[in-house]
PDB file of C-alpha atoms in Angstrom:
ATOM      1  CA  MET D  25      90.736  91.375 110.064  1.00 42.00           C
ATOM      2  CA  ALA D  26      91.006  95.099 110.704  1.00 52.00           C
ATOM      3  CA  ALA D  27      91.947  96.150 114.225  1.00 62.00           C
ATOM      4  CA  ARG D  28      88.938  96.804 116.456  1.00 91.00           C
ATOM      5  CA  PHE D  29      91.046  98.892 118.831  1.00 96.00           C
ATOM      6  CA  LEU D  30      92.069 102.515 118.274  1.00 96.00           C
ATOM      7  CA  VAL D  31      94.539 104.858 119.943  1.00 97.00           C
ATOM      8  CA  ILE D  32      93.956 108.582 119.357  1.00 96.00           C
ATOM      9  CA  SER D  33      97.109 110.534 120.061  1.00 95.00           C
ATOM     10  CA  PHE D  34      98.239 113.968 118.914  1.00 93.00           C
ATOM     11  CA  GLN D  35     101.935 113.907 118.019  1.00 90.00           C
ATOM     12  CA  ARG D  36     104.440 113.793 120.889  1.00 90.00           C
ATOM     13  CA  SER D  37     101.927 112.403 123.350  1.00 93.00           C
ATOM     14  CA  GLY D  38     103.786 109.200 124.219  1.00 93.00           C
ATOM     15  CA  LEU D  39     102.398 106.769 121.647  1.00 95.00           C
ATOM     16  CA  ASN D  40     105.786 105.441 120.543  1.00 93.00           C
ATOM     17  CA  TRP D  41     106.528 104.293 124.087  1.00 95.00           C
ATOM     18  CA  LEU D  42     103.174 102.515 124.337  1.00 97.00           C
ATOM     19  CA  ARG D  43     103.663 101.001 120.869  1.00 95.00           C
ATOM     20  CA  TYR D  44     106.981  99.549 122.028  1.00 95.00           C
ATOM     21  CA  CYS D  45     105.401  98.053 125.141  1.00 96.00           C
ATOM     22  CA  THR D  46     102.453  96.657 123.178  1.00 97.00           C
ATOM     23  CA  GLU D  47     104.742  94.912 120.689  1.00 96.00           C
ATOM     24  CA  TYR D  48     106.993  93.632 123.469  1.00 95.00           C
ATOM     25  CA  PHE D  49     104.174  91.932 125.355  1.00 96.00           C
ATOM     26  CA  THR D  50     101.998  90.784 122.440  1.00 95.00           C
ATOM     27  CA  GLY D  51     104.432  90.045 119.616  1.00 95.00           C
ATOM     28  CA  VAL D  52     102.009  91.883 117.316  1.00 95.00           C
ATOM     29  CA  ARG D  53     102.917  94.850 115.137  1.00 95.00           C
ATOM     30  CA  THR D  54     101.589  98.349 115.812  1.00 95.00           C
ATOM     31  CA  PRO D  55     101.164 101.064 113.126  1.00 93.00           C
ATOM     32  CA  GLY D  56     104.113 103.366 112.484  1.00 89.00           C
ATOM     33  CA  ARG D  57     107.839 103.016 111.945  1.00 89.00           C
ATOM     34  CA  LYS D  58     109.151  99.550 112.751  1.00 91.00           C
ATOM     35  CA  GLN D  59     109.941  99.023 116.406  1.00 91.00           C
ATOM     36  CA  ILE D  60     110.116  95.329 117.421  1.00 92.00           C
ATOM     37  CA  ILE D  61     107.720  93.613 115.011  1.00 94.00           C
ATOM     38  CA  ALA D  62     108.107  94.310 111.293  1.00 91.00           C
ATOM     39  CA  GLU D  63     105.262  92.389 109.649  1.00 92.00           C
ATOM     40  CA  GLY D  64     101.736  91.193 110.176  1.00 93.00           C
ATOM     41  CA  SER D  65      98.422  92.744 111.113  1.00 92.00           C
ATOM     42  CA  VAL D  66      98.373  95.532 113.681  1.00 94.00           C
ATOM     43  CA  PHE D  67      97.173  95.229 117.276  1.00 95.00           C
ATOM     44  CA  PHE D  68      95.411  98.591 117.142  1.00 95.00           C
ATOM     45  CA  ASP D  69      94.918 101.438 114.696  1.00 94.00           C
ATOM     46  CA  ARG D  70      96.196 104.919 115.463  1.00 94.00           C
ATOM     47  CA  ALA D  71      95.125 108.458 114.599  1.00 95.00           C
ATOM     48  CA  HIS D  72      97.004 111.673 115.324  1.00 94.00           C
ATOM     49  CA  ASP D  73      94.095 113.672 113.905  1.00 94.00           C
ATOM     50  CA  VAL D  74      90.789 111.794 113.759  1.00 95.00           C
ATOM     51  CA  GLN D  75      89.673 113.895 110.786  1.00 91.00           C
ATOM     52  CA  ARG D  76      92.608 112.831 108.607  1.00 87.00           C
ATOM     53  CA  LYS D  77      93.904 109.466 107.412  1.00 80.00           C
ATOM     54  CA  PRO D  78      97.434 109.050 108.783  1.00 72.00           C
ATOM     55  CA  GLY D  79     100.382 107.480 107.023  1.00 70.00           C
ATOM     56  CA  ARG D  80     101.430 103.990 108.108  1.00 70.00           C
ATOM     57  CA  SER D  81      97.989 103.202 109.536  1.00 76.00           C
ATOM     58  CA  ASP D  82      94.782 101.550 108.347  1.00 81.00           C
ATOM     59  CA  TYR D  83      92.647 104.152 110.118  1.00 89.00           C
ATOM     60  CA  THR D  84      90.010 105.687 107.808  1.00 89.00           C
ATOM     61  CA  GLY D  85      87.551 107.159 110.311  1.00 93.00           C
ATOM     62  CA  LEU D  86      85.519 106.500 113.421  1.00 95.00           C
ATOM     63  CA  TYR D  87      82.352 105.392 111.610  1.00 95.00           C
ATOM     64  CA  ASP D  88      81.548 103.058 108.727  1.00 93.00           C
ATOM     65  CA  ALA D  89      79.350 103.865 105.719  1.00 93.00           C
ATOM     66  CA  SER D  90      76.194 103.172 107.702  1.00 96.00           C
ATOM     67  CA  GLY D  91      77.206 105.556 110.479  1.00 95.00           C
ATOM     68  CA  ALA D  92      77.996 102.802 112.973  1.00 95.00           C
ATOM     69  CA  GLU D  93      81.092 103.092 115.159  1.00 96.00           C
ATOM     70  CA  ILE D  94      83.977 100.986 113.887  1.00 95.00           C
ATOM     71  CA  TYR D  95      85.992 100.519 117.079  1.00 96.00           C
ATOM     72  CA  GLU D  96      84.943  98.602 120.153  1.00 95.00           C
ATOM     73  CA  ARG D  97      87.696 100.061 122.345  1.00 97.00           C
ATOM     74  CA  VAL D  98      89.300 103.515 122.071  1.00 97.00           C
ATOM     75  CA  ALA D  99      92.131 105.075 124.082  1.00 97.00           C
ATOM     76  CA  LEU D 100      92.829 108.818 124.004  1.00 95.00           C
ATOM     77  CA  LEU D 101      96.358 109.910 124.910  1.00 95.00           C
ATOM     78  CA  LEU D 102      96.647 113.473 126.181  1.00 90.00           C
ATOM     79  CA  ARG D 103      99.659 115.541 127.134  1.00 89.00           C
ATOM     80  CA  ASN D 104      99.822 118.972 128.723  1.00 85.00           C
ATOM     81  CA  PRO D 105      98.967 121.065 125.638  1.00 87.00           C
ATOM     82  CA  TYR D 106     101.817 123.527 126.199  1.00 86.00           C
ATOM     83  CA  ASP D 107     104.375 120.720 126.387  1.00 86.00           C
ATOM     84  CA  CYS D 108     102.767 118.965 123.435  1.00 89.00           C
ATOM     85  CA  PHE D 109     102.870 122.089 121.277  1.00 90.00           C
ATOM     86  CA  THR D 110     106.447 122.920 122.270  1.00 88.00           C
ATOM     87  CA  SER D 111     107.707 119.402 121.619  1.00 85.00           C
ATOM     88  CA  HIS D 112     106.039 119.042 118.232  1.00 87.00           C
ATOM     89  CA  TYR D 113     106.275 122.506 116.680  1.00 87.00           C
ATOM     90  CA  LEU D 114     108.822 124.815 118.301  1.00 81.00           C
ATOM     91  CA  GLY D 115     112.264 124.600 116.801  1.00 68.00           C
ATOM     92  CA  ARG D 116     111.109 122.885 113.598  1.00 72.00           C
ATOM     93  CA  ALA D 117     112.299 124.507 110.386  1.00 66.00           C
ATOM     94  CA  GLY D 118     109.531 126.158 108.389  1.00 75.00           C
ATOM     95  CA  ILE D 119     106.940 126.002 111.186  1.00 84.00           C
ATOM     96  CA  THR D 120     105.935 129.386 112.580  1.00 87.00           C
ATOM     97  CA  PHE D 121     103.940 129.712 115.766  1.00 89.00           C
ATOM     98  CA  ARG D 122     100.880 130.834 113.797  1.00 89.00           C
ATOM     99  CA  LYS D 123     101.067 127.845 111.465  1.00 89.00           C
ATOM    100  CA  GLY D 124     101.538 125.486 114.390  1.00 90.00           C
ATOM    101  CA  LEU D 125      98.560 126.999 116.199  1.00 90.00           C
ATOM    102  CA  GLU D 126      96.320 126.392 113.169  1.00 88.00           C
ATOM    103  CA  ARG D 127      97.361 122.750 113.046  1.00 89.00           C
ATOM    104  CA  PHE D 128      97.065 122.338 116.804  1.00 90.00           C
ATOM    105  CA  GLU D 129      93.292 122.602 116.544  1.00 88.00           C
ATOM    106  CA  ALA D 130      93.408 118.831 115.972  1.00 91.00           C
ATOM    107  CA  TYR D 131      94.267 118.471 119.683  1.00 91.00           C
ATOM    108  CA  ALA D 132      90.823 119.821 120.584  1.00 87.00           C
ATOM    109  CA  VAL D 133      89.041 118.045 117.723  1.00 89.00           C
ATOM    110  CA  ASN D 134      90.373 114.701 118.965  1.00 91.00           C
ATOM    111  CA  ILE D 135      88.765 115.327 122.339  1.00 88.00           C
ATOM    112  CA  ILE D 136      85.454 116.353 120.770  1.00 86.00           C
ATOM    113  CA  LYS D 137      85.254 113.262 118.568  1.00 90.00           C
ATOM    114  CA  PHE D 138      86.384 110.933 121.342  1.00 91.00           C
ATOM    115  CA  ASP D 139      83.762 112.348 123.670  1.00 86.00           C
ATOM    116  CA  ALA D 140      81.059 111.853 121.010  1.00 89.00           C
ATOM    117  CA  LEU D 141      81.615 108.091 120.790  1.00 93.00           C
ATOM    118  CA  LYS D 142      78.709 106.304 122.469  1.00 93.00           C
ATOM    119  CA  GLU D 143      79.238 102.584 121.891  1.00 94.00           C
ATOM    120  CA  ALA D 144      82.969 102.103 122.332  1.00 95.00           C
ATOM    121  CA  ARG D 145      84.620 101.379 125.635  1.00 95.00           C
ATOM    122  CA  LYS D 146      86.788 104.462 126.212  1.00 94.00           C
ATOM    123  CA  ARG D 147      89.547 105.659 128.490  1.00 94.00           C
ATOM    124  CA  VAL D 148      91.847 108.685 128.661  1.00 91.00           C
ATOM    125  CA  PHE D 149      95.541 108.185 129.449  1.00 93.00           C
ATOM    126  CA  PHE D 150      97.674 111.187 130.397  1.00 90.00           C
ATOM    127  CA  PHE D 151     101.274 111.366 129.230  1.00 91.00           C
ATOM    128  CA  GLU D 152     102.443 112.561 132.628  1.00 86.00           C
ATOM    129  CA  ASP D 153     100.906 109.483 134.263  1.00 89.00           C
ATOM    130  CA  PHE D 154     102.308 106.756 132.009  1.00 93.00           C
ATOM    131  CA  ILE D 155     105.533 107.932 130.384  1.00 91.00           C
ATOM    132  CA  ASN D 156     108.405 106.027 132.025  1.00 88.00           C
ATOM    133  CA  ASN D 157     105.907 105.024 134.724  1.00 93.00           C
ATOM    134  CA  GLU D 158     105.309 101.329 135.206  1.00 95.00           C
ATOM    135  CA  GLU D 159     101.883 101.510 136.843  1.00 95.00           C
ATOM    136  CA  GLY D 160     100.498 103.915 134.244  1.00 95.00           C
ATOM    137  CA  THR D 161     101.964 101.939 131.346  1.00 96.00           C
ATOM    138  CA  LEU D 162     100.568  98.639 132.582  1.00 96.00           C
ATOM    139  CA  GLY D 163      97.183 100.312 132.979  1.00 97.00           C
ATOM    140  CA  PHE D 164      97.192 101.130 129.267  1.00 97.00           C
ATOM    141  CA  LEU D 165      98.139  97.570 128.353  1.00 97.00           C
ATOM    142  CA  ARG D 166      95.446  96.054 130.540  1.00 96.00           C
ATOM    143  CA  PHE D 167      92.838  98.330 128.972  1.00 97.00           C
ATOM    144  CA  PHE D 168      93.465  96.358 125.779  1.00 97.00           C
ATOM    145  CA  ASP D 169      93.468  93.021 127.619  1.00 95.00           C
ATOM    146  CA  ILE D 170      97.244  92.628 127.445  1.00 96.00           C
ATOM    147  CA  ASP D 171      98.578  90.649 130.404  1.00 95.00           C
ATOM    148  CA  PRO D 172     102.079  91.938 131.302  1.00 93.00           C
ATOM    149  CA  SER D 173     102.588  89.088 133.764  1.00 91.00           C
ATOM    150  CA  ALA D 174     102.664  86.607 130.889  1.00 89.00           C
ATOM    151  CA  ARG D 175     106.258  87.583 130.068  1.00 91.00           C
ATOM    152  CA  LEU D 176     109.291  88.470 132.161  1.00 93.00           C
ATOM    153  CA  TYR D 177     110.448  92.036 131.718  1.00 93.00           C
ATOM    154  CA  ASN D 178     112.843  94.629 133.095  1.00 95.00           C
ATOM    155  CA  PHE D 179     111.051  97.956 132.994  1.00 94.00           C
ATOM    156  CA  SER D 180     114.221 100.062 133.150  1.00 94.00           C
ATOM    157  CA  GLU D 181     115.723  98.166 130.225  1.00 94.00           C
ATOM    158  CA  MET D 182     112.514  98.622 128.243  1.00 94.00           C
ATOM    159  CA  ILE D 183     112.660 102.377 128.824  1.00 93.00           C
ATOM    160  CA  GLU D 184     116.251 102.562 127.615  1.00 92.00           C
ATOM    161  CA  ALA D 185     115.515 100.438 124.530  1.00 92.00           C
ATOM    162  CA  SER D 186     112.570 102.672 123.646  1.00 90.00           C
ATOM    163  CA  HIS D 187     114.672 105.826 124.162  1.00 89.00           C
ATOM    164  CA  ALA D 188     117.398 104.430 121.932  1.00 90.00           C
ATOM    165  CA  TRP D 189     114.846 103.711 119.180  1.00 88.00           C
ATOM    166  CA  TYR D 190     113.411 107.231 119.494  1.00 81.00           C
ATOM    167  CA  ARG D 191     116.827 108.894 119.377  1.00 81.00           C
ATOM    168  CA  GLY D 192     117.649 106.932 116.248  1.00 76.00           C
ATOM    169  CA  HIS D 193     114.549 108.172 114.423  1.00 70.00           C
ATOM    170  CA  HIS D 194     113.865 111.613 115.860  1.00 64.00           C
ATOM    171  CA  GLY D 195     116.926 112.810 117.701  1.00 64.00           C
ATOM    172  CA  LEU D 196     116.522 114.249 121.177  1.00 58.00           C
ATOM    173  CA  PHE D 197     116.359 117.792 122.503  1.00 51.00           C
ATOM    174  CA  VAL D 198     118.401 118.564 125.572  1.00 50.00           C
ATOM    175  CA  ASP D 199     116.911 121.022 128.016  1.00 48.00           C
ATOM    176  CA  ARG D 200     119.047 123.945 126.882  1.00 46.00           C
ATOM    177  CA  GLU D 201     117.985 123.445 123.246  1.00 62.00           C
ATOM    178  CA  ARG D 202     114.243 123.145 123.791  1.00 65.00           C
ATOM    179  CA  PRO D 203     112.449 126.405 122.984  1.00 75.00           C
ATOM    180  CA  GLU D 204     110.103 127.957 125.517  1.00 82.00           C
ATOM    181  CA  LEU D 205     106.649 129.351 124.830  1.00 88.00           C
ATOM    182  CA  LYS D 206     106.237 133.049 125.436  1.00 88.00           C
ATOM    183  CA  THR D 207     103.431 134.222 127.691  1.00 86.00           C
ATOM    184  CA  LYS D 208     101.423 135.565 124.763  1.00 90.00           C
ATOM    185  CA  GLU D 209     101.858 132.243 122.932  1.00 91.00           C
ATOM    186  CA  ARG D 210     100.572 130.258 125.913  1.00 86.00           C
ATOM    187  CA  THR D 211      97.622 132.636 126.047  1.00 85.00           C
ATOM    188  CA  ALA D 212      96.905 132.106 122.339  1.00 88.00           C
ATOM    189  CA  ILE D 213      96.961 128.313 122.754  1.00 86.00           C
ATOM    190  CA  ALA D 214      94.668 128.442 125.768  1.00 81.00           C
ATOM    191  CA  ARG D 215      92.278 130.816 123.995  1.00 80.00           C
ATOM    192  CA  MET D 216      92.109 128.575 120.933  1.00 81.00           C
ATOM    193  CA  LEU D 217      91.432 125.458 122.982  1.00 78.00           C
ATOM    194  CA  SER D 218      88.953 127.078 125.352  1.00 71.00           C
ATOM    195  CA  GLY D 219      87.042 128.568 122.431  1.00 68.00           C
ATOM    196  CA  SER D 220      86.437 125.151 120.903  1.00 62.00           C
ATOM    197  CA  SER D 221      83.408 123.015 121.655  1.00 53.00           C
ATOM    198  CA  ALA D 222      85.763 120.473 123.210  1.00 51.00           C
ATOM    199  CA  ARG D 223      84.954 122.041 126.561  1.00 54.00           C
ATOM    200  CA  ARG D 224      81.694 120.136 126.511  1.00 55.00           C
ATOM    201  CA  SER D 225      83.816 117.231 127.751  1.00 56.00           C
ATOM    202  CA  SER D 226      84.161 118.921 131.132  1.00 58.00           C
ATOM    203  CA  THR D 227      85.819 116.014 132.967  1.00 67.00           C
ATOM    204  CA  ILE D 228      88.600 115.795 130.392  1.00 71.00           C
ATOM    205  CA  TRP D 229      89.096 119.562 130.359  1.00 67.00           C
ATOM    206  CA  ALA D 230      89.304 119.692 134.145  1.00 66.00           C
ATOM    207  CA  ALA D 231      92.126 117.166 133.997  1.00 67.00           C
ATOM    208  CA  ILE D 232      93.868 119.105 131.225  1.00 68.00           C
ATOM    209  CA  CYS D 233      93.697 122.272 133.322  1.00 65.00           C
ATOM    210  CA  SER D 234      95.284 120.373 136.175  1.00 65.00           C
ATOM    211  CA  LYS D 235      98.137 119.369 133.888  1.00 62.00           C
ATOM    212  CA  ILE D 236      98.587 122.977 132.760  1.00 60.00           C
ATOM    213  CA  LEU D 237      98.740 124.124 136.359  1.00 60.00           C
ATOM    214  CA  SER D 238     101.330 121.463 137.142  1.00 60.00           C
ATOM    215  CA  HIS D 239     103.351 122.770 134.209  1.00 50.00           C
ATOM    216  CA  HIS D 240     103.739 126.049 136.092  1.00 51.00           C
ATOM    217  CA  ARG D 241     104.672 124.627 139.472  1.00 56.00           C
ATOM    218  CA  ARG D 242     108.344 124.820 138.641  1.00 49.00           C
ATOM    219  CA  ILE D 243     107.950 128.533 137.936  1.00 45.00           C
ATOM    220  CA  ARG D 244     106.232 128.929 141.285  1.00 52.00           C
ATOM    221  CA  GLU D 245     109.004 126.966 143.001  1.00 59.00           C
ATOM    222  CA  GLN D 246     111.649 129.108 141.325  1.00 51.00           C
ATOM    223  CA  SER D 247     109.909 132.269 142.501  1.00 50.00           C
ATOM    224  CA  ASN D 248     109.335 131.489 146.166  1.00 51.00           C
ATOM    225  CA  SER D 249     110.389 134.963 147.187  1.00 45.00           C
ATOM    226  CA  ALA D 250     107.824 136.672 144.947  1.00 43.00           C
ATOM    227  CA  PRO D 251     104.464 137.913 146.291  1.00 40.00           C
ATOM    228  CA  GLN D 252     101.876 135.135 146.217  1.00 39.00           C
ATOM    229  CA  PHE D 253      98.240 134.813 145.262  1.00 35.00           C
ATOM    230  CA  ARG D 254      96.059 131.756 145.712  1.00 36.00           C
ATOM    231  CA  SER D 255      93.681 129.729 143.558  1.00 34.00           C
ATOM    232  CA  HIS D 256      90.763 128.684 145.734  1.00 34.00           C
ATOM    233  CA  THR D 257      89.683 126.281 142.969  1.00 34.00           C
ATOM    234  CA  VAL D 258      92.758 124.092 142.916  1.00 36.00           C
ATOM    235  CA  GLY D 259      94.494 125.006 146.175  1.00 35.00           C
ATOM    236  CA  LEU D 260      97.776 126.246 144.712  1.00 36.00           C
ATOM    237  CA  ASN D 261      99.769 129.372 145.493  1.00 37.00           C
ATOM    238  CA  PHE D 262     101.296 131.279 142.597  1.00 36.00           C
ATOM    239  CA  PRO D 263     103.819 134.123 142.580  1.00 39.00           C
ATOM    240  CA  ALA D 264     102.723 137.480 141.228  1.00 42.00           C
ATOM    241  CA  PRO D 265     103.793 138.638 137.716  1.00 43.00           C
ATOM    242  CA  PRO D 266     104.335 136.991 135.340  1.00 41.00           C
ATOM    243  CA  LEU D 267     102.010 134.297 136.713  1.00 43.00           C
ATOM    244  CA  ARG D 268      99.257 136.794 137.342  1.00 47.00           C
ATOM    245  CA  ARG D 269      99.019 136.993 133.557  1.00 45.00           C
ATOM    246  CA  PHE D 270      98.827 133.217 133.517  1.00 43.00           C
ATOM    247  CA  ALA D 271      95.908 133.402 135.934  1.00 47.00           C
ATOM    248  CA  ARG D 272      93.952 135.391 133.370  1.00 47.00           C
ATOM    249  CA  THR D 273      94.805 132.743 130.790  1.00 46.00           C
ATOM    250  CA  ILE D 274      93.625 129.826 132.882  1.00 44.00           C
ATOM    251  CA  GLU D 275      90.359 131.628 133.607  1.00 48.00           C
ATOM    252  CA  LEU D 276      89.535 130.918 129.958  1.00 47.00           C
ATOM    253  CA  PHE D 277      89.132 127.297 131.056  1.00 46.00           C
ATOM    254  CA  GLY D 278      86.734 128.150 133.864  1.00 47.00           C
ATOM    255  CA  TYR D 279      89.202 128.526 136.739  1.00 42.00           C
ATOM    256  CA  ARG D 280      89.005 131.605 138.980  1.00 42.00           C
ATOM    257  CA  PHE D 281      91.992 133.164 140.695  1.00 37.00           C
ATOM    258  CA  ASP D 282      91.764 135.754 143.475  1.00 38.00           C
ATOM    259  CA  GLY D 283      94.776 137.940 143.938  1.00 35.00           C
TER     260      GLY D 283
END
């Protein structure tokens, strides 16, 4: 029987970690490169781009030939879009920023299509809330009726085993090797996303904006001596240039900054 559960996840949004945990607690295979379980039917289907059929997955679309929804339960994994873009595209041979930006439209399309589902039970899980976080991870498992208490586990050992698997297949950037987005590139990403109809899902976009703002806290903390301005919307102080330029970017998402 085909899986009745689906996980929508743009690349580098934490799915491999959740796949590992799902296989550990269920003993059932998940789609993708082999982790713990090598054979058998899959516990859920996956889609990195809901408009395309992925490799190593039985996913063919959200609706059957009659137009009815296929999946009874759907999880959407979301990561701060700047981090997601940087992790997946920057530093890859043959991928320019412009080419990556064109492909990154799938990030917004996933939100649009997820939001349009009417019959499925749905939930959004944010990378920053579940990656290497026990409470957030167990929340994902319970959404799919997986009972973590049914098996003994050591969460720290699970994290290390998952990291070792990931390093073996993908390698691992260290901080000094990971490229950084330029201000104009962050602006281009924000403009592309804010210009899409995905903003109709206002609750999801509000949360995404929060993640983007959190992304810049470290810049704020590193610039404590710089002049400050305040966002009355989210209650955060930000140093003046270059974050004043960022303020104009985030306004694309409906946030207002007063300097």
